[in-house]
Amino acid sequence: MLSPVRRMNLSDSMDGIIHSTESFGAADGPGIRFVVFMQGCNMRCKFCHNPDSWGFNGERISAAELLQRALRYSDFWGKNGGITLSGGEPMLQPEFAAQFFGMAKEKGIHTALDTSAQPFCSKDERFAALFRLTDLVLLDIKHIDSEKHRALTGFDNKNILECAKYLDRRNIPVWIRHVVIPGYESDSELLRLGEFIRSLSNVQKTELLPYHTFGSHKWEALGMRYPFGSLPPASRHDIEHAASLINSDTYTP
Ligand code: SF4
């Protein structure tokens, strides 16, 4: 059994809880980036390669201190790079994320938020404040079918699709990210995903990420069974097939 995540209320503190940082990230937004992996996620994706980021037991750090840490690498960012908040789920610590991005924007740094958007609610001003300070959202859509999304992650996709439409209305640039899992989506579901993406006017590109098993040892180290067992990684053919059906401006890694 998975233990339930302890929900935190960080409204009294601008400290955040992070899992780790990556100084020279090249896979989470444009250019070279300082990537912060936040602790805490309510989803339980069966392919998660960071199950150790689910709980809120990590390094506690203030936004100012974290920015100072990031700035050590700013010479490498050039015109395109910057900072990315990833996870875990950064939207579970929205006040901290907004303060960190606010400090970064004061210095003219490009900010990217890598999120599943599962916590999103359009009436929650904390998310509006965070998105006002976000230059680019890397939005994960795990599955276009809500019930299959629930089976894959533990939650339906309602908040996520609503968040995509909200970002579109506010013209906030988005890269859609989608993990291709062999045999997990029908052709009609991939076509629906493509239709949804093309209905948005703010999507700059779609990244199809091949399912892999790199994180399975972490599940075992945490005493959990890896749900996909021996499912093989996605092949180039799987990616190309999905790309042809999604038919968006698709980037294939
Ligand atoms: S949203 Fe990300 S961190 Fe959370 S369970 Fe899914 S893959 Fe893991």
PDB file of N, CA and C in Angstrom, residues 172-230:
ATOM      1  N   ILE A 172      -0.465  32.420 -22.311  1.00  0.00           N
ATOM      2  CA  ILE A 172       0.810  32.047 -21.680  1.00  0.00           C
ATOM      3  C   ILE A 172       1.385  30.878 -22.483  1.00  0.00           C
ATOM      4  N   PRO A 173       2.610  31.023 -22.999  1.00  0.00           N
ATOM      5  CA  PRO A 173       3.177  29.968 -23.843  1.00  0.00           C
ATOM      6  C   PRO A 173       3.259  28.622 -23.129  1.00  0.00           C
ATOM      7  N   VAL A 174       2.980  27.579 -23.886  1.00  0.00           N
ATOM      8  CA  VAL A 174       2.955  26.215 -23.330  1.00  0.00           C
ATOM      9  C   VAL A 174       3.691  25.263 -24.259  1.00  0.00           C
ATOM     10  N   TRP A 175       4.447  24.371 -23.659  1.00  0.00           N
ATOM     11  CA  TRP A 175       4.892  23.168 -24.357  1.00  0.00           C
ATOM     12  C   TRP A 175       4.117  22.008 -23.728  1.00  0.00           C
ATOM     13  N   ILE A 176       3.429  21.248 -24.561  1.00  0.00           N
ATOM     14  CA  ILE A 176       2.751  20.052 -24.053  1.00  0.00           C
ATOM     15  C   ILE A 176       3.769  18.916 -23.984  1.00  0.00           C
ATOM     16  N   ARG A 177       3.699  18.158 -22.901  1.00  0.00           N
ATOM     17  CA  ARG A 177       4.556  16.971 -22.777  1.00  0.00           C
ATOM     18  C   ARG A 177       3.666  15.753 -22.573  1.00  0.00           C
ATOM     19  N   HIS A 178       4.021  14.703 -23.283  1.00  0.00           N
ATOM     20  CA  HIS A 178       3.203  13.493 -23.221  1.00  0.00           C
ATOM     21  C   HIS A 178       4.113  12.272 -23.280  1.00  0.00           C
ATOM     22  N   VAL A 179       3.977  11.409 -22.292  1.00  0.00           N
ATOM     23  CA  VAL A 179       4.773  10.185 -22.267  1.00  0.00           C
ATOM     24  C   VAL A 179       4.060   9.126 -23.101  1.00  0.00           C
ATOM     25  N   VAL A 180       4.774   8.583 -24.069  1.00  0.00           N
ATOM     26  CA  VAL A 180       4.213   7.524 -24.929  1.00  0.00           C
ATOM     27  C   VAL A 180       4.526   6.173 -24.288  1.00  0.00           C
ATOM     28  N   ILE A 181       3.445   5.474 -23.881  1.00  0.00           N
ATOM     29  CA  ILE A 181       3.581   4.164 -23.232  1.00  0.00           C
ATOM     30  C   ILE A 181       3.100   3.111 -24.218  1.00  0.00           C
ATOM     31  N   PRO A 182       3.947   2.147 -24.580  1.00  0.00           N
ATOM     32  CA  PRO A 182       3.544   1.166 -25.595  1.00  0.00           C
ATOM     33  C   PRO A 182       2.232   0.474 -25.223  1.00  0.00           C
ATOM     34  N   GLY A 183       1.279   0.504 -26.146  1.00  0.00           N
ATOM     35  CA  GLY A 183       0.029  -0.218 -25.965  1.00  0.00           C
ATOM     36  C   GLY A 183      -0.960   0.423 -25.015  1.00  0.00           C
ATOM     37  N   TYR A 184      -0.698   1.616 -24.544  1.00  0.00           N
ATOM     38  CA  TYR A 184      -1.589   2.201 -23.532  1.00  0.00           C
ATOM     39  C   TYR A 184      -2.618   3.158 -24.115  1.00  0.00           C
ATOM     40  N   GLU A 185      -2.436   3.542 -25.390  1.00  0.00           N
ATOM     41  CA  GLU A 185      -3.384   4.464 -26.019  1.00  0.00           C
ATOM     42  C   GLU A 185      -3.802   3.908 -27.366  1.00  0.00           C
ATOM     43  N   SER A 186      -5.093   4.036 -27.664  1.00  0.00           N
ATOM     44  CA  SER A 186      -5.564   3.637 -28.993  1.00  0.00           C
ATOM     45  C   SER A 186      -5.264   4.763 -29.976  1.00  0.00           C
ATOM     46  N   ASP A 187      -5.348   4.424 -31.251  1.00  0.00           N
ATOM     47  CA  ASP A 187      -5.145   5.460 -32.270  1.00  0.00           C
ATOM     48  C   ASP A 187      -6.173   6.577 -32.122  1.00  0.00           C
ATOM     49  N   SER A 188      -7.425   6.216 -31.802  1.00  0.00           N
ATOM     50  CA  SER A 188      -8.447   7.270 -31.685  1.00  0.00           C
ATOM     51  C   SER A 188      -8.154   8.173 -30.495  1.00  0.00           C
ATOM     52  N   GLU A 189      -7.572   7.633 -29.443  1.00  0.00           N
ATOM     53  CA  GLU A 189      -7.219   8.483 -28.296  1.00  0.00           C
ATOM     54  C   GLU A 189      -6.070   9.424 -28.651  1.00  0.00           C
ATOM     55  N   LEU A 190      -5.113   8.931 -29.423  1.00  0.00           N
ATOM     56  CA  LEU A 190      -4.022   9.814 -29.858  1.00  0.00           C
ATOM     57  C   LEU A 190      -4.553  10.905 -30.788  1.00  0.00           C
ATOM     58  N   LEU A 191      -5.522  10.548 -31.639  1.00  0.00           N
ATOM     59  CA  LEU A 191      -6.131  11.566 -32.507  1.00  0.00           C
ATOM     60  C   LEU A 191      -6.861  12.619 -31.667  1.00  0.00           C
ATOM     61  N   ARG A 192      -7.559  12.161 -30.631  1.00  0.00           N
ATOM     62  CA  ARG A 192      -8.257  13.110 -29.733  1.00  0.00           C
ATOM     63  C   ARG A 192      -7.281  14.023 -29.018  1.00  0.00           C
ATOM     64  N   LEU A 193      -6.161  13.447 -28.596  1.00  0.00           N
ATOM     65  CA  LEU A 193      -5.139  14.268 -27.937  1.00  0.00           C
ATOM     66  C   LEU A 193      -4.645  15.350 -28.901  1.00  0.00           C
ATOM     67  N   GLY A 194      -4.402  14.952 -30.143  1.00  0.00           N
ATOM     68  CA  GLY A 194      -3.949  15.925 -31.138  1.00  0.00           C
ATOM     69  C   GLY A 194      -4.984  17.016 -31.376  1.00  0.00           C
ATOM     70  N   GLU A 195      -6.254  16.605 -31.448  1.00  0.00           N
ATOM     71  CA  GLU A 195      -7.333  17.599 -31.648  1.00  0.00           C
ATOM     72  C   GLU A 195      -7.354  18.600 -30.498  1.00  0.00           C
ATOM     73  N   PHE A 196      -7.213  18.083 -29.288  1.00  0.00           N
ATOM     74  CA  PHE A 196      -7.237  18.978 -28.127  1.00  0.00           C
ATOM     75  C   PHE A 196      -6.059  19.957 -28.202  1.00  0.00           C
ATOM     76  N   ILE A 197      -4.885  19.445 -28.501  1.00  0.00           N
ATOM     77  CA  ILE A 197      -3.707  20.320 -28.543  1.00  0.00           C
ATOM     78  C   ILE A 197      -3.882  21.381 -29.630  1.00  0.00           C
ATOM     79  N   ARG A 198      -4.397  20.986 -30.776  1.00  0.00           N
ATOM     80  CA  ARG A 198      -4.555  21.951 -31.873  1.00  0.00           C
ATOM     81  C   ARG A 198      -5.676  22.951 -31.609  1.00  0.00           C
ATOM     82  N   SER A 199      -6.546  22.658 -30.624  1.00  0.00           N
ATOM     83  CA  SER A 199      -7.596  23.623 -30.276  1.00  0.00           C
ATOM     84  C   SER A 199      -7.028  24.782 -29.450  1.00  0.00           C
ATOM     85  N   LEU A 200      -5.786  24.641 -28.996  1.00  0.00           N
ATOM     86  CA  LEU A 200      -5.143  25.671 -28.177  1.00  0.00           C
ATOM     87  C   LEU A 200      -4.245  26.524 -29.077  1.00  0.00           C
ATOM     88  N   SER A 201      -4.261  27.820 -28.849  1.00  0.00           N
ATOM     89  CA  SER A 201      -3.471  28.699 -29.727  1.00  0.00           C
ATOM     90  C   SER A 201      -2.119  29.068 -29.116  1.00  0.00           C
ATOM     91  N   ASN A 202      -1.863  28.635 -27.890  1.00  0.00           N
ATOM     92  CA  ASN A 202      -0.638  29.062 -27.200  1.00  0.00           C
ATOM     93  C   ASN A 202       0.427  27.963 -27.139  1.00  0.00           C
ATOM     94  N   VAL A 203       0.172  26.831 -27.775  1.00  0.00           N
ATOM     95  CA  VAL A 203       1.117  25.711 -27.688  1.00  0.00           C
ATOM     96  C   VAL A 203       2.243  25.921 -28.697  1.00  0.00           C
ATOM     97  N   GLN A 204       3.448  26.039 -28.198  1.00  0.00           N
ATOM     98  CA  GLN A 204       4.598  26.260 -29.079  1.00  0.00           C
ATOM     99  C   GLN A 204       5.140  24.949 -29.640  1.00  0.00           C
ATOM    100  N   LYS A 205       5.058  23.902 -28.845  1.00  0.00           N
ATOM    101  CA  LYS A 205       5.439  22.591 -29.362  1.00  0.00           C
ATOM    102  C   LYS A 205       4.935  21.484 -28.447  1.00  0.00           C
ATOM    103  N   THR A 206       4.967  20.298 -28.977  1.00  0.00           N
ATOM    104  CA  THR A 206       4.565  19.114 -28.213  1.00  0.00           C
ATOM    105  C   THR A 206       5.765  18.188 -28.133  1.00  0.00           C
ATOM    106  N   GLU A 207       6.098  17.823 -26.907  1.00  0.00           N
ATOM    107  CA  GLU A 207       7.217  16.898 -26.726  1.00  0.00           C
ATOM    108  C   GLU A 207       6.650  15.517 -26.413  1.00  0.00           C
ATOM    109  N   LEU A 208       7.017  14.550 -27.218  1.00  0.00           N
ATOM    110  CA  LEU A 208       6.641  13.165 -26.930  1.00  0.00           C
ATOM    111  C   LEU A 208       7.831  12.485 -26.264  1.00  0.00           C
ATOM    112  N   LEU A 209       7.608  12.036 -25.054  1.00  0.00           N
ATOM    113  CA  LEU A 209       8.698  11.456 -24.267  1.00  0.00           C
ATOM    114  C   LEU A 209       8.509   9.945 -24.225  1.00  0.00           C
ATOM    115  N   PRO A 210       9.509   9.186 -24.624  1.00  0.00           N
ATOM    116  CA  PRO A 210       9.348   7.730 -24.608  1.00  0.00           C
ATOM    117  C   PRO A 210       9.296   7.190 -23.180  1.00  0.00           C
ATOM    118  N   TYR A 211       8.302   6.349 -22.923  1.00  0.00           N
ATOM    119  CA  TYR A 211       8.255   5.633 -21.634  1.00  0.00           C
ATOM    120  C   TYR A 211       9.552   4.841 -21.460  1.00  0.00           C
ATOM    121  N   HIS A 212      10.110   4.905 -20.255  1.00  0.00           N
ATOM    122  CA  HIS A 212      11.310   4.112 -19.968  1.00  0.00           C
ATOM    123  C   HIS A 212      11.197   3.545 -18.553  1.00  0.00           C
ATOM    124  N   THR A 213      12.115   2.698 -18.215  1.00  0.00           N
ATOM    125  CA  THR A 213      12.028   2.000 -16.915  1.00  0.00           C
ATOM    126  C   THR A 213      13.136   2.437 -15.949  1.00  0.00           C
ATOM    127  N   PHE A 214      13.746   3.617 -16.236  1.00  0.00           N
ATOM    128  CA  PHE A 214      14.913   4.027 -15.436  1.00  0.00           C
ATOM    129  C   PHE A 214      14.592   4.146 -13.939  1.00  0.00           C
ATOM    130  N   GLY A 215      13.327   4.446 -13.618  1.00  0.00           N
ATOM    131  CA  GLY A 215      13.002   4.690 -12.213  1.00  0.00           C
ATOM    132  C   GLY A 215      12.554   3.456 -11.455  1.00  0.00           C
ATOM    133  N   SER A 216      12.490   2.298 -12.131  1.00  0.00           N
ATOM    134  CA  SER A 216      11.891   1.126 -11.480  1.00  0.00           C
ATOM    135  C   SER A 216      12.662   0.717 -10.218  1.00  0.00           C
ATOM    136  N   HIS A 217      13.988   0.897 -10.233  1.00  0.00           N
ATOM    137  CA  HIS A 217      14.775   0.500  -9.054  1.00  0.00           C
ATOM    138  C   HIS A 217      14.420   1.355  -7.838  1.00  0.00           C
ATOM    139  N   LYS A 218      13.968   2.625  -8.102  1.00  0.00           N
ATOM    140  CA  LYS A 218      13.604   3.486  -6.975  1.00  0.00           C
ATOM    141  C   LYS A 218      12.348   2.958  -6.283  1.00  0.00           C
ATOM    142  N   TRP A 219      11.401   2.441  -7.083  1.00  0.00           N
ATOM    143  CA  TRP A 219      10.197   1.844  -6.488  1.00  0.00           C
ATOM    144  C   TRP A 219      10.609   0.695  -5.578  1.00  0.00           C
ATOM    145  N   GLU A 220      11.493  -0.133  -6.106  1.00  0.00           N
ATOM    146  CA  GLU A 220      11.909  -1.302  -5.322  1.00  0.00           C
ATOM    147  C   GLU A 220      12.637  -0.864  -4.055  1.00  0.00           C
ATOM    148  N   ALA A 221      13.496   0.172  -4.173  1.00  0.00           N
ATOM    149  CA  ALA A 221      14.233   0.661  -3.001  1.00  0.00           C
ATOM    150  C   ALA A 221      13.277   1.210  -1.939  1.00  0.00           C
ATOM    151  N   LEU A 222      12.109   1.709  -2.394  1.00  0.00           N
ATOM    152  CA  LEU A 222      11.114   2.240  -1.453  1.00  0.00           C
ATOM    153  C   LEU A 222      10.151   1.152  -0.981  1.00  0.00           C
ATOM    154  N   GLY A 223      10.409  -0.085  -1.391  1.00  0.00           N
ATOM    155  CA  GLY A 223       9.577  -1.205  -0.946  1.00  0.00           C
ATOM    156  C   GLY A 223       8.270  -1.330  -1.694  1.00  0.00           C
ATOM    157  N   MET A 224       8.211  -0.764  -2.915  1.00  0.00           N
ATOM    158  CA  MET A 224       6.963  -0.818  -3.695  1.00  0.00           C
ATOM    159  C   MET A 224       7.198  -1.628  -4.967  1.00  0.00           C
ATOM    160  N   ARG A 225       6.131  -2.272  -5.414  1.00  0.00           N
ATOM    161  CA  ARG A 225       6.195  -3.015  -6.675  1.00  0.00           C
ATOM    162  C   ARG A 225       6.072  -2.044  -7.829  1.00  0.00           C
ATOM    163  N   TYR A 226       6.944  -2.151  -8.836  1.00  0.00           N
ATOM    164  CA  TYR A 226       6.852  -1.287 -10.005  1.00  0.00           C
ATOM    165  C   TYR A 226       5.644  -1.721 -10.836  1.00  0.00           C
ATOM    166  N   PRO A 227       4.643  -0.834 -11.025  1.00  0.00           N
ATOM    167  CA  PRO A 227       3.358  -1.282 -11.595  1.00  0.00           C
ATOM    168  C   PRO A 227       3.457  -1.830 -13.011  1.00  0.00           C
ATOM    169  N   PHE A 228       4.398  -1.322 -13.818  1.00  0.00           N
ATOM    170  CA  PHE A 228       4.441  -1.759 -15.208  1.00  0.00           C
ATOM    171  C   PHE A 228       5.340  -2.979 -15.415  1.00  0.00           C
ATOM    172  N   GLY A 229       5.856  -3.509 -14.316  1.00  0.00           N
ATOM    173  CA  GLY A 229       6.621  -4.748 -14.401  1.00  0.00           C
ATOM    174  C   GLY A 229       7.662  -4.719 -15.486  1.00  0.00           C
ATOM    175  N   SER A 230       7.532  -5.652 -16.430  1.00  0.00           N
ATOM    176  CA  SER A 230       8.560  -5.772 -17.461  1.00  0.00           C
ATOM    177  C   SER A 230       8.139  -5.121 -18.784  1.00  0.00           C
TER     178      SER A 230
END
